[in-house]
mmCIF file of C-alpha atoms and ligand atoms in Angstrom:
data_model
loop_
_atom_site.group_PDB
_atom_site.id
_atom_site.type_symbol
_atom_site.label_atom_id
_atom_site.label_comp_id
_atom_site.label_asym_id
_atom_site.label_seq_id
_atom_site.Cartn_x
_atom_site.Cartn_y
_atom_site.Cartn_z
ATOM 1 C CA MET A 27 92.096 37.340 -0.069
ATOM 2 C CA ALA A 28 95.502 38.780 0.720
ATOM 3 C CA VAL A 29 98.647 36.842 -0.004
ATOM 4 C CA PRO A 30 100.882 37.503 2.999
ATOM 5 C CA LEU A 31 104.441 38.099 1.895
ATOM 6 C CA SER A 32 106.350 37.153 5.029
ATOM 7 C CA PRO A 33 109.135 34.717 4.220
ATOM 8 C CA GLY A 34 107.965 31.221 5.126
ATOM 9 C CA THR A 35 104.630 32.119 6.752
ATOM 10 C CA ASP A 36 101.255 31.877 5.161
ATOM 11 C CA GLU A 37 99.284 32.818 8.252
ATOM 12 C CA MET A 38 100.842 35.788 9.949
ATOM 13 C CA LYS A 39 100.205 36.772 13.538
ATOM 14 C CA ILE A 40 99.493 40.500 13.628
ATOM 15 C CA GLY A 41 99.673 42.321 16.966
ATOM 16 C CA LEU A 42 97.379 45.338 17.378
ATOM 17 C CA THR A 43 98.647 48.356 19.333
ATOM 18 C CA TYR A 44 96.179 51.132 20.084
ATOM 19 C CA ASP A 45 95.174 53.628 22.778
ATOM 20 C CA LEU A 46 91.587 53.019 23.834
ATOM 21 C CA CYS A 47 89.659 56.157 24.636
ATOM 22 C CA SER A 48 87.484 54.413 27.256
ATOM 23 C CA GLU A 49 90.538 53.123 29.127
ATOM 24 C CA TYR A 50 91.920 56.653 29.565
ATOM 25 C CA LEU A 51 88.486 58.112 30.413
ATOM 26 C CA SER A 52 88.157 55.564 33.216
ATOM 27 C CA LEU A 53 91.551 56.707 34.545
ATOM 28 C CA GLY A 54 90.166 60.246 34.860
ATOM 29 C CA TYR A 55 91.365 61.850 31.619
ATOM 30 C CA SER A 56 88.978 64.330 30.002
ATOM 31 C CA GLU A 57 87.054 64.041 26.726
ATOM 32 C CA GLU A 58 89.476 66.557 25.213
ATOM 33 C CA ASP A 59 92.573 64.653 26.453
ATOM 34 C CA THR A 60 91.263 61.526 24.766
ATOM 35 C CA ALA A 61 89.838 63.126 21.599
ATOM 36 C CA GLU A 62 92.460 61.536 19.353
ATOM 37 C CA LEU A 63 92.236 58.059 20.877
ATOM 38 C CA ASP A 64 90.325 55.116 19.456
ATOM 39 C CA THR A 65 87.090 53.306 20.294
ATOM 40 C CA THR A 66 86.544 49.560 20.658
ATOM 41 C CA GLU A 67 84.459 49.771 17.475
ATOM 42 C CA THR A 68 87.532 50.982 15.557
ATOM 43 C CA ILE A 69 89.713 48.134 16.857
ATOM 44 C CA GLU A 70 86.997 45.574 16.105
ATOM 45 C CA GLY A 71 86.603 46.953 12.573
ATOM 46 C CA ILE A 72 90.333 46.566 11.884
ATOM 47 C CA GLU A 73 90.336 43.058 13.394
ATOM 48 C CA ILE A 74 87.371 41.941 11.298
ATOM 49 C CA ALA A 75 89.020 43.263 8.129
ATOM 50 C CA LEU A 76 92.356 41.566 8.950
ATOM 51 C CA HIS A 77 90.594 38.251 9.725
ATOM 52 C CA SER A 78 88.674 38.352 6.473
ATOM 53 C CA LEU A 79 92.022 38.862 4.690
ATOM 54 C CA GLY A 80 93.384 35.697 6.300
ATOM 55 C CA TYR A 81 95.515 37.138 9.100
ATOM 56 C CA LYS A 82 95.494 36.069 12.738
ATOM 57 C CA THR A 83 95.397 38.971 15.193
ATOM 58 C CA GLU A 84 96.232 39.523 18.839
ATOM 59 C CA ARG A 85 95.257 42.619 20.828
ATOM 60 C CA ILE A 86 98.236 44.181 22.566
ATOM 61 C CA GLY A 87 96.890 47.608 23.591
ATOM 62 C CA ASN A 88 98.951 50.636 24.534
ATOM 63 C CA ALA A 89 102.715 51.229 24.831
ATOM 64 C CA LYS A 90 102.830 49.982 28.440
ATOM 65 C CA SER A 91 101.050 46.724 27.531
ATOM 66 C CA LEU A 92 103.421 46.318 24.600
ATOM 67 C CA MET A 93 106.451 46.728 26.891
ATOM 68 C CA MET A 94 105.092 44.201 29.386
ATOM 69 C CA ARG A 95 104.271 41.684 26.679
ATOM 70 C CA LEU A 96 107.680 42.028 25.079
ATOM 71 C CA LEU A 97 109.390 41.491 28.424
ATOM 72 C CA ASN A 98 107.199 38.415 28.958
ATOM 73 C CA GLY A 99 108.493 36.965 25.696
ATOM 74 C CA ASN A 100 105.505 37.621 23.403
ATOM 75 C CA ARG A 101 106.318 38.211 19.713
ATOM 76 C CA TRP A 102 104.376 38.967 16.515
ATOM 77 C CA ASP A 103 105.242 38.729 12.827
ATOM 78 C CA LEU A 104 104.078 42.307 12.393
ATOM 79 C CA VAL A 105 102.384 44.960 14.525
ATOM 80 C CA PHE A 106 99.504 47.064 13.186
ATOM 81 C CA ASN A 107 100.157 50.227 15.177
ATOM 82 C CA ILE A 108 97.608 53.002 15.647
ATOM 83 C CA CYS A 109 98.834 54.252 19.065
ATOM 84 C CA GLU A 110 98.403 58.022 19.304
ATOM 85 C CA GLY A 111 99.959 58.266 22.768
ATOM 86 C CA ILE A 112 98.907 60.899 25.246
ATOM 87 C CA PHE A 113 101.959 62.739 26.657
ATOM 88 C CA GLY A 114 104.761 64.742 25.100
ATOM 89 C CA ASP A 115 106.043 65.492 21.646
ATOM 90 C CA GLY A 116 107.210 61.891 21.121
ATOM 91 C CA ARG A 117 103.832 60.389 21.933
ATOM 92 C CA GLU A 118 103.195 59.014 18.444
ATOM 93 C CA SER A 119 106.825 57.872 18.152
ATOM 94 C CA LEU A 120 106.906 55.794 21.318
ATOM 95 C CA VAL A 121 105.496 52.519 19.967
ATOM 96 C CA PRO A 122 107.453 52.684 16.673
ATOM 97 C CA ALA A 123 110.682 53.310 18.662
ATOM 98 C CA ILE A 124 110.020 50.373 21.017
ATOM 99 C CA LEU A 125 109.252 48.072 18.089
ATOM 100 C CA ASP A 126 112.391 49.214 16.253
ATOM 101 C CA ASP A 127 114.416 48.416 19.354
ATOM 102 C CA TRP A 128 112.964 44.892 19.460
ATOM 103 C CA GLN A 129 113.278 44.540 15.690
ATOM 104 C CA ILE A 130 109.615 43.819 15.196
ATOM 105 C CA PRO A 131 108.217 45.226 11.935
ATOM 106 C CA TYR A 132 105.152 47.446 12.067
ATOM 107 C CA VAL A 133 102.615 49.118 9.838
ATOM 108 C CA PHE A 134 102.701 52.925 9.339
ATOM 109 C CA SER A 135 105.384 55.549 9.779
ATOM 110 C CA SER A 136 108.614 55.420 11.748
ATOM 111 C CA ALA A 137 109.365 57.183 15.026
ATOM 112 C CA ALA A 138 111.143 60.047 13.233
ATOM 113 C CA THR A 139 108.257 60.769 10.854
ATOM 114 C CA MET A 140 105.724 60.577 13.680
ATOM 115 C CA ALA A 141 107.690 63.150 15.713
ATOM 116 C CA LEU A 142 108.205 65.408 12.708
ATOM 117 C CA THR A 143 104.576 65.453 11.637
ATOM 118 C CA LEU A 144 103.172 65.835 15.160
ATOM 119 C CA ASN A 145 104.931 69.195 15.359
ATOM 120 C CA LYS A 146 103.215 71.204 12.623
ATOM 121 C CA ALA A 147 105.883 73.939 12.569
ATOM 122 C CA LEU A 148 108.806 71.513 12.157
ATOM 123 C CA CYS A 149 106.865 69.665 9.498
ATOM 124 C CA LYS A 150 106.100 72.903 7.621
ATOM 125 C CA ARG A 151 109.819 73.740 7.570
ATOM 126 C CA VAL A 152 110.641 70.368 5.982
ATOM 127 C CA VAL A 153 107.774 70.680 3.514
ATOM 128 C CA ARG A 154 108.758 74.262 2.610
ATOM 129 C CA ASP A 155 112.384 73.167 2.162
ATOM 130 C CA ALA A 156 111.132 70.656 -0.428
ATOM 131 C CA GLY A 157 109.593 73.567 -2.361
ATOM 132 C CA ILE A 158 105.998 72.668 -1.454
ATOM 133 C CA PRO A 159 103.645 75.615 -0.797
ATOM 134 C CA THR A 160 102.494 76.028 2.808
ATOM 135 C CA PRO A 161 101.229 79.210 4.532
ATOM 136 C CA ASP A 162 103.837 81.606 5.852
ATOM 137 C CA PHE A 163 104.069 81.240 9.632
ATOM 138 C CA CYS A 164 105.754 82.059 12.925
ATOM 139 C CA LEU A 165 105.609 80.582 16.410
ATOM 140 C CA VAL A 166 104.473 82.290 19.599
ATOM 141 C CA ARG A 167 106.236 80.344 22.366
ATOM 142 C CA ASN A 168 105.425 82.744 25.200
ATOM 143 C CA VAL A 169 103.937 86.209 25.725
ATOM 144 C CA ASP A 170 107.275 87.883 24.903
ATOM 145 C CA ASP A 171 106.935 86.557 21.336
ATOM 146 C CA LEU A 172 103.685 88.503 20.865
ATOM 147 C CA GLU A 173 105.768 91.526 19.833
ATOM 148 C CA ASN A 174 107.755 89.640 17.165
ATOM 149 C CA SER A 175 107.148 90.103 13.469
ATOM 150 C CA LYS A 176 104.526 87.861 11.922
ATOM 151 C CA PRO A 177 102.714 87.312 8.613
ATOM 152 C CA GLU A 178 99.966 89.766 7.599
ATOM 153 C CA PHE A 179 96.362 89.508 8.799
ATOM 154 C CA PRO A 180 94.106 87.591 8.514
ATOM 155 C CA LEU A 181 95.889 84.899 10.520
ATOM 156 C CA PHE A 182 94.940 81.404 11.647
ATOM 157 C CA LEU A 183 96.033 80.353 15.155
ATOM 158 C CA LYS A 184 96.285 76.803 16.507
ATOM 159 C CA PRO A 185 98.317 74.790 19.023
ATOM 160 C CA VAL A 186 101.463 73.563 17.273
ATOM 161 C CA MET A 187 101.141 69.930 18.368
ATOM 162 C CA GLU A 188 97.523 68.812 18.510
ATOM 163 C CA GLY A 189 95.108 66.932 16.249
ATOM 164 C CA SER A 190 91.397 66.173 15.895
ATOM 165 C CA GLY A 191 90.547 69.866 15.875
ATOM 166 C CA LYS A 192 91.835 70.467 19.425
ATOM 167 C CA GLY A 193 92.227 74.167 20.130
ATOM 168 C CA ILE A 194 90.709 75.051 16.757
ATOM 169 C CA GLY A 195 87.445 76.959 16.545
ATOM 170 C CA GLU A 196 85.896 80.184 15.345
ATOM 171 C CA HIS A 197 88.447 81.990 17.539
ATOM 172 C CA SER A 198 91.291 80.649 15.336
ATOM 173 C CA LEU A 199 90.698 83.167 12.553
ATOM 174 C CA VAL A 200 91.940 86.592 13.697
ATOM 175 C CA TRP A 201 91.850 89.940 11.885
ATOM 176 C CA THR A 202 93.268 92.396 14.416
ATOM 177 C CA GLU A 203 96.190 92.825 16.794
ATOM 178 C CA GLU A 204 93.792 92.740 19.731
ATOM 179 C CA GLU A 205 92.217 89.428 18.681
ATOM 180 C CA PHE A 206 95.688 88.042 17.976
ATOM 181 C CA ASN A 207 96.850 88.888 21.497
ATOM 182 C CA THR A 208 93.751 87.511 23.206
ATOM 183 C CA VAL A 209 93.682 84.233 21.297
ATOM 184 C CA CYS A 210 97.427 83.602 21.602
ATOM 185 C CA ARG A 211 97.280 84.159 25.359
ATOM 186 C CA HIS A 212 94.288 81.814 25.647
ATOM 187 C CA LEU A 213 95.944 79.047 23.561
ATOM 188 C CA LEU A 214 99.275 79.361 25.404
ATOM 189 C CA ARG A 215 97.511 79.027 28.756
ATOM 190 C CA ARG A 216 95.084 76.316 27.729
ATOM 191 C CA TYR A 217 97.409 74.013 25.740
ATOM 192 C CA GLU A 218 100.817 74.779 27.333
ATOM 193 C CA GLN A 219 102.669 74.678 24.014
ATOM 194 C CA PRO A 220 103.636 77.189 21.302
ATOM 195 C CA VAL A 221 100.934 78.711 19.103
ATOM 196 C CA LEU A 222 101.342 78.220 15.363
ATOM 197 C CA VAL A 223 100.493 81.523 13.651
ATOM 198 C CA GLU A 224 99.782 81.036 9.944
ATOM 199 C CA THR A 225 98.515 83.069 7.024
ATOM 200 C CA TYR A 226 94.806 82.287 6.680
ATOM 201 C CA LEU A 227 93.938 80.217 3.611
ATOM 202 C CA PRO A 228 90.524 81.465 2.463
ATOM 203 C CA GLY A 229 89.715 78.885 -0.233
ATOM 204 C CA ARG A 230 88.219 75.402 -0.603
ATOM 205 C CA GLU A 231 89.534 72.636 1.660
ATOM 206 C CA PHE A 232 90.632 69.145 0.605
ATOM 207 C CA THR A 233 91.938 66.020 2.253
ATOM 208 C CA VAL A 234 93.904 63.460 0.245
ATOM 209 C CA GLY A 235 94.408 59.781 1.091
ATOM 210 C CA VAL A 236 97.727 58.191 0.140
ATOM 211 C CA CYS A 237 98.759 54.545 0.221
ATOM 212 C CA GLY A 238 102.084 52.912 -0.625
ATOM 213 C CA ASN A 239 105.783 53.624 -0.436
ATOM 214 C CA GLY A 240 108.448 55.077 -2.708
ATOM 215 C CA PRO A 241 107.536 54.631 -6.367
ATOM 216 C CA ASP A 242 104.391 52.700 -5.351
ATOM 217 C CA ALA A 243 102.887 55.637 -3.411
ATOM 218 C CA ARG A 244 99.411 56.294 -4.801
ATOM 219 C CA VAL A 245 96.558 58.702 -4.167
ATOM 220 C CA ILE A 246 93.498 56.688 -3.147
ATOM 221 C CA GLY A 247 91.143 59.636 -3.285
ATOM 222 C CA VAL A 248 90.662 63.378 -2.920
ATOM 223 C CA MET A 249 87.760 64.697 -0.896
ATOM 224 C CA GLU A 250 86.485 68.240 -0.448
ATOM 225 C CA VAL A 251 85.458 69.196 3.075
ATOM 226 C CA THR A 252 82.676 71.765 3.439
ATOM 227 C CA PHE A 253 80.524 72.949 6.318
ATOM 228 C CA ASN A 254 76.789 72.719 6.485
ATOM 229 C CA LYS A 255 76.299 75.320 9.206
ATOM 230 C CA GLU A 256 75.813 78.594 7.382
ATOM 231 C CA VAL A 257 77.405 80.629 10.119
ATOM 232 C CA MET A 258 80.491 78.492 10.179
ATOM 233 C CA GLU A 259 83.140 79.789 7.855
ATOM 234 C CA ILE A 260 85.867 77.569 9.224
ATOM 235 C CA TYR A 261 86.239 74.025 10.438
ATOM 236 C CA SER A 262 85.260 74.560 13.999
ATOM 237 C CA TYR A 263 84.157 71.332 15.516
ATOM 238 C CA GLU A 264 86.001 70.486 18.690
ATOM 239 C CA ASN A 265 85.323 66.797 18.539
ATOM 240 C CA LYS A 266 85.031 64.603 15.474
ATOM 241 C CA GLN A 267 82.205 62.541 16.966
ATOM 242 C CA ASN A 268 79.749 65.263 15.927
ATOM 243 C CA TYR A 269 81.215 65.594 12.443
ATOM 244 C CA LYS A 270 77.961 64.655 10.710
ATOM 245 C CA GLU A 271 76.257 67.792 11.983
ATOM 246 C CA VAL A 272 79.004 70.043 10.695
ATOM 247 C CA VAL A 273 81.009 68.579 7.832
ATOM 248 C CA VAL A 274 79.956 67.511 4.350
ATOM 249 C CA TYR A 275 82.297 65.523 2.115
ATOM 250 C CA HIS A 276 82.384 65.513 -1.687
ATOM 251 C CA LYS A 277 84.478 63.398 -4.016
ATOM 252 C CA VAL A 278 86.804 65.555 -6.134
ATOM 253 C CA GLU A 279 87.957 64.593 -9.627
ATOM 254 C CA GLY A 280 89.655 66.194 -12.599
ATOM 255 C CA GLU A 281 92.276 68.927 -12.596
ATOM 256 C CA MET A 282 91.804 69.972 -8.953
ATOM 257 C CA ALA A 283 92.124 66.353 -7.766
ATOM 258 C CA GLU A 284 95.321 65.950 -9.769
ATOM 259 C CA LYS A 285 96.777 69.162 -8.336
ATOM 260 C CA CYS A 286 95.943 68.150 -4.756
ATOM 261 C CA GLY A 287 97.150 64.596 -5.380
ATOM 262 C CA ARG A 288 100.493 65.807 -6.680
ATOM 263 C CA LEU A 289 100.978 68.054 -3.657
ATOM 264 C CA ALA A 290 100.045 65.169 -1.321
ATOM 265 C CA LEU A 291 102.576 62.802 -2.918
ATOM 266 C CA GLN A 292 105.314 65.445 -2.643
ATOM 267 C CA VAL A 293 104.524 65.878 1.056
ATOM 268 C CA TRP A 294 104.449 62.093 1.465
ATOM 269 C CA GLU A 295 107.965 61.828 0.102
ATOM 270 C CA ALA A 296 109.361 64.889 1.900
ATOM 271 C CA THR A 297 108.151 63.649 5.303
ATOM 272 C CA GLY A 298 109.220 60.024 4.756
ATOM 273 C CA SER A 299 105.689 58.840 5.529
ATOM 274 C CA ARG A 300 104.929 55.137 5.164
ATOM 275 C CA ASP A 301 102.116 52.781 4.144
ATOM 276 C CA SER A 302 99.105 55.100 4.390
ATOM 277 C CA GLY A 303 97.978 58.482 5.673
ATOM 278 C CA ARG A 304 96.039 61.651 4.927
ATOM 279 C CA ILE A 305 97.204 65.094 3.869
ATOM 280 C CA ASP A 306 95.083 68.221 4.526
ATOM 281 C CA MET A 307 95.289 71.273 2.295
ATOM 282 C CA LYS A 308 93.365 74.418 1.418
ATOM 283 C CA LEU A 309 93.343 76.881 -1.456
ATOM 284 C CA ASN A 310 95.121 80.216 -1.051
ATOM 285 C CA LYS A 311 93.695 83.524 -2.309
ATOM 286 C CA LEU A 312 94.994 82.697 -5.803
ATOM 287 C CA GLY A 313 93.085 79.392 -5.833
ATOM 288 C CA GLN A 314 96.213 77.215 -5.460
ATOM 289 C CA PRO A 315 96.419 74.395 -2.850
ATOM 290 C CA GLU A 316 98.772 74.845 0.080
ATOM 291 C CA PHE A 317 99.779 72.211 2.619
ATOM 292 C CA MET A 318 98.233 72.454 6.121
ATOM 293 C CA GLU A 319 99.135 69.179 7.824
ATOM 294 C CA ILE A 320 99.764 65.480 7.322
ATOM 295 C CA ASN A 321 98.271 62.688 9.428
ATOM 296 C CA PRO A 322 100.522 59.600 9.315
ATOM 297 C CA LEU A 323 98.088 57.970 11.775
ATOM 298 C CA ALA A 324 94.861 58.793 9.967
ATOM 299 C CA GLY A 325 91.716 57.672 11.815
ATOM 300 C CA LEU A 326 90.574 54.167 10.843
ATOM 301 C CA ASN A 327 87.032 53.948 12.133
ATOM 302 C CA PHE A 328 85.261 52.150 9.294
ATOM 303 C CA LYS A 329 82.154 54.364 9.608
ATOM 304 C CA ASN A 330 83.291 57.881 10.356
ATOM 305 C CA SER A 331 87.023 58.401 9.789
ATOM 306 C CA ASP A 332 88.056 60.510 6.808
ATOM 307 C CA LEU A 333 90.433 57.979 5.212
ATOM 308 C CA PRO A 334 87.894 55.095 5.067
ATOM 309 C CA ILE A 335 85.243 57.572 3.852
ATOM 310 C CA LEU A 336 87.408 58.864 1.031
ATOM 311 C CA ALA A 337 88.500 55.314 0.119
ATOM 312 C CA ARG A 338 84.830 54.297 -0.066
ATOM 313 C CA MET A 339 84.033 57.261 -2.335
ATOM 314 C CA ASN A 340 86.682 55.901 -4.676
ATOM 315 C CA GLY A 341 85.379 52.343 -4.856
ATOM 316 C CA MET A 342 87.531 50.878 -2.101
ATOM 317 C CA ASN A 343 85.675 49.314 0.827
ATOM 318 C CA PHE A 344 87.191 49.161 4.321
ATOM 319 C CA THR A 345 88.609 45.644 3.881
ATOM 320 C CA GLN A 346 90.221 46.665 0.597
ATOM 321 C CA LEU A 347 91.720 49.704 2.322
ATOM 322 C CA ILE A 348 93.201 47.556 5.106
ATOM 323 C CA ASP A 349 94.436 45.106 2.466
ATOM 324 C CA ALA A 350 96.157 47.918 0.535
ATOM 325 C CA ILE A 351 97.778 49.192 3.759
ATOM 326 C CA MET A 352 98.975 45.680 4.665
ATOM 327 C CA GLN A 353 100.298 45.024 1.171
ATOM 328 C CA ALA A 354 102.186 48.331 1.235
ATOM 329 C CA ALA A 355 103.729 47.489 4.622
ATOM 330 C CA LEU A 356 104.571 43.883 3.686
ATOM 331 C CA LYS A 357 106.198 44.904 0.455
ATOM 332 C CA ARG A 358 108.243 47.602 2.220
ATOM 333 C CA ILE A 359 109.297 45.247 4.999
ATOM 334 C CA PHE A 360 109.767 41.897 3.301
ATOM 335 C CA LEU A 361 110.401 42.602 -0.355
ATOM 336 C CA GLY A 362 112.169 45.958 -0.399
ATOM 337 C CA SER A 363 111.427 48.815 -2.723
ATOM 338 C CA GLU A 364 112.882 47.210 -5.869
ATOM 339 C CA ALA A 365 110.574 44.208 -5.906
ATOM 340 C CA HIS A 366 107.751 43.730 -8.378
ATOM 341 C CA SER A 367 104.701 45.764 -7.401
ATOM 342 C CA VAL A 368 101.966 43.658 -5.856
ATOM 343 C CA MET A 369 99.752 46.437 -4.584
ATOM 344 C CA MET A 370 97.195 48.807 -5.985
ATOM 345 C CA LYS A 371 96.947 46.909 -9.260
ATOM 346 C CA ASN A 372 93.469 48.234 -9.767
ATOM 347 C CA GLU A 373 93.904 51.610 -11.394
ATOM 348 C CA GLN A 374 90.538 52.846 -10.200
ATOM 349 C CA TYR A 375 92.248 53.576 -6.866
ATOM 350 C CA SER A 376 94.956 55.624 -8.486
ATOM 351 C CA TYR A 377 95.263 58.953 -10.216
ATOM 352 C CA TYR A 378 98.882 58.282 -11.009
ATOM 353 C CA PRO A 379 99.373 54.838 -12.527
ATOM 354 C CA THR A 380 102.998 54.033 -13.291
HETATM 355 N N1 ATP B 412 96.213 78.301 7.753
HETATM 356 C C1 ATP B 412 94.921 77.963 7.753
HETATM 357 N N2 ATP B 412 94.023 78.718 7.064
HETATM 358 C C2 ATP B 412 92.699 78.410 7.059
HETATM 359 N N3 ATP B 412 92.162 77.390 7.748
HETATM 360 C C3 ATP B 412 93.006 76.611 8.443
HETATM 361 C C4 ATP B 412 94.420 76.841 8.491
HETATM 362 N N4 ATP B 412 94.975 75.889 9.276
HETATM 363 C C5 ATP B 412 93.964 75.100 9.690
HETATM 364 N N5 ATP B 412 92.779 75.520 9.201
HETATM 365 C C6 ATP B 412 91.437 74.935 9.444
HETATM 366 O O1 ATP B 412 91.464 74.231 10.667
HETATM 367 C C7 ATP B 412 91.246 72.842 10.435
HETATM 368 C C8 ATP B 412 92.078 72.002 11.351
HETATM 369 O O2 ATP B 412 93.448 72.297 11.157
HETATM 370 P P1 ATP B 412 94.506 71.122 11.191
HETATM 371 O O3 ATP B 412 94.205 70.158 10.109
HETATM 372 O O4 ATP B 412 95.867 71.715 11.229
HETATM 373 O O5 ATP B 412 94.162 70.546 12.645
HETATM 374 P P2 ATP B 412 94.011 69.103 13.227
HETATM 375 O O6 ATP B 412 93.380 69.291 14.540
HETATM 376 O O7 ATP B 412 95.332 68.432 13.191
HETATM 377 O O8 ATP B 412 93.046 68.417 12.199
HETATM 378 P P3 ATP B 412 92.566 66.915 12.088
HETATM 379 O O9 ATP B 412 91.158 66.991 12.554
HETATM 380 O O10 ATP B 412 92.680 66.665 10.619
HETATM 381 O O11 ATP B 412 93.446 66.056 12.939
HETATM 382 C C9 ATP B 412 91.569 72.606 8.965
HETATM 383 O O12 ATP B 412 90.898 71.473 8.489
HETATM 384 C C10 ATP B 412 91.105 73.934 8.359
HETATM 385 O O13 ATP B 412 89.704 73.960 8.187
HETATM 386 MG MG1 MG B 413 93.629 68.256 9.791
#
């Protein structure tokens, strides 16, 4: 049972902000437009976990519903925000910015971190500036940029501001100038945003779950991602719903887990990420992990999202994961970073006990 840390309240009212996939599909958006959005099952899973931890919850919905409710005088002690948004490069920042303006605390990263991490090129610059390895890269913003200098082949091409595998497929790995030209033109046309052109990382792939803030930030698990289709050399599923047919997960321990965990915590700090998230990385040709991307809004479907899966592999069930996220947020918001640590006491969740 969680011990809520809000001053003077022992039963907090938690508002839930989210973008429901079905709502946008019924408005005429495509499966691909809504690939990053959440299902009712995900919202129900989070609600059930919060209730079992002793919190009261209220569904708010998307940014527009939040705005209407705020203007109607509704308030919450804290908002559990998993809104992905749908338009523009501030789409993940919108709800955090509104809540900041109304001075309502919320779980997960701030507007600035959401905007930074949504743009993979900007994020790579910040990460690289912190001395963290990430593949060399350039941006193709339009066809004129196709002539610019770029890293050596093989290259990996993806839209600079998408998630959930959008725009990524077997076409992403290119070996020749001709392939490079064709794929860049296709991605520019299809996704109407710059193409991120990166050195291809040929080695094993890992995803690392992090929970906590400042000195309390902890790795909750490291998971290797492999592919069970023999023909598939790269992660090429377009939609995570069919992940079971394509992806196999393995728990990683020992020296490799420590290396990946250290890199993840450095990225966590460099990007100012908060409460919980997931960092993706892959080994370079020398067998060393390099940063690919960070997800400050990691999927939270209790059955099939990567963060709950990797938590489970490390002895943390879904309710314990939500508890750890809430404790991280509450400590950050109500106790400040100097206060006595109340989270992640169980060292089995952590590779880096203080
Ligand atoms: N530079 C690279 N070299 C090799 N493979 C890469 C590279 N960048 C991305 N990939 C492959 O493409 C996949 C998706 O890339 P990335 O994580 O950037 O996209 P995403 O759509 O944001 O992912 P997610 O599904 O985690 O939201 C990676 O998991 C990896 O398999
Ligand atoms: Mg990823």
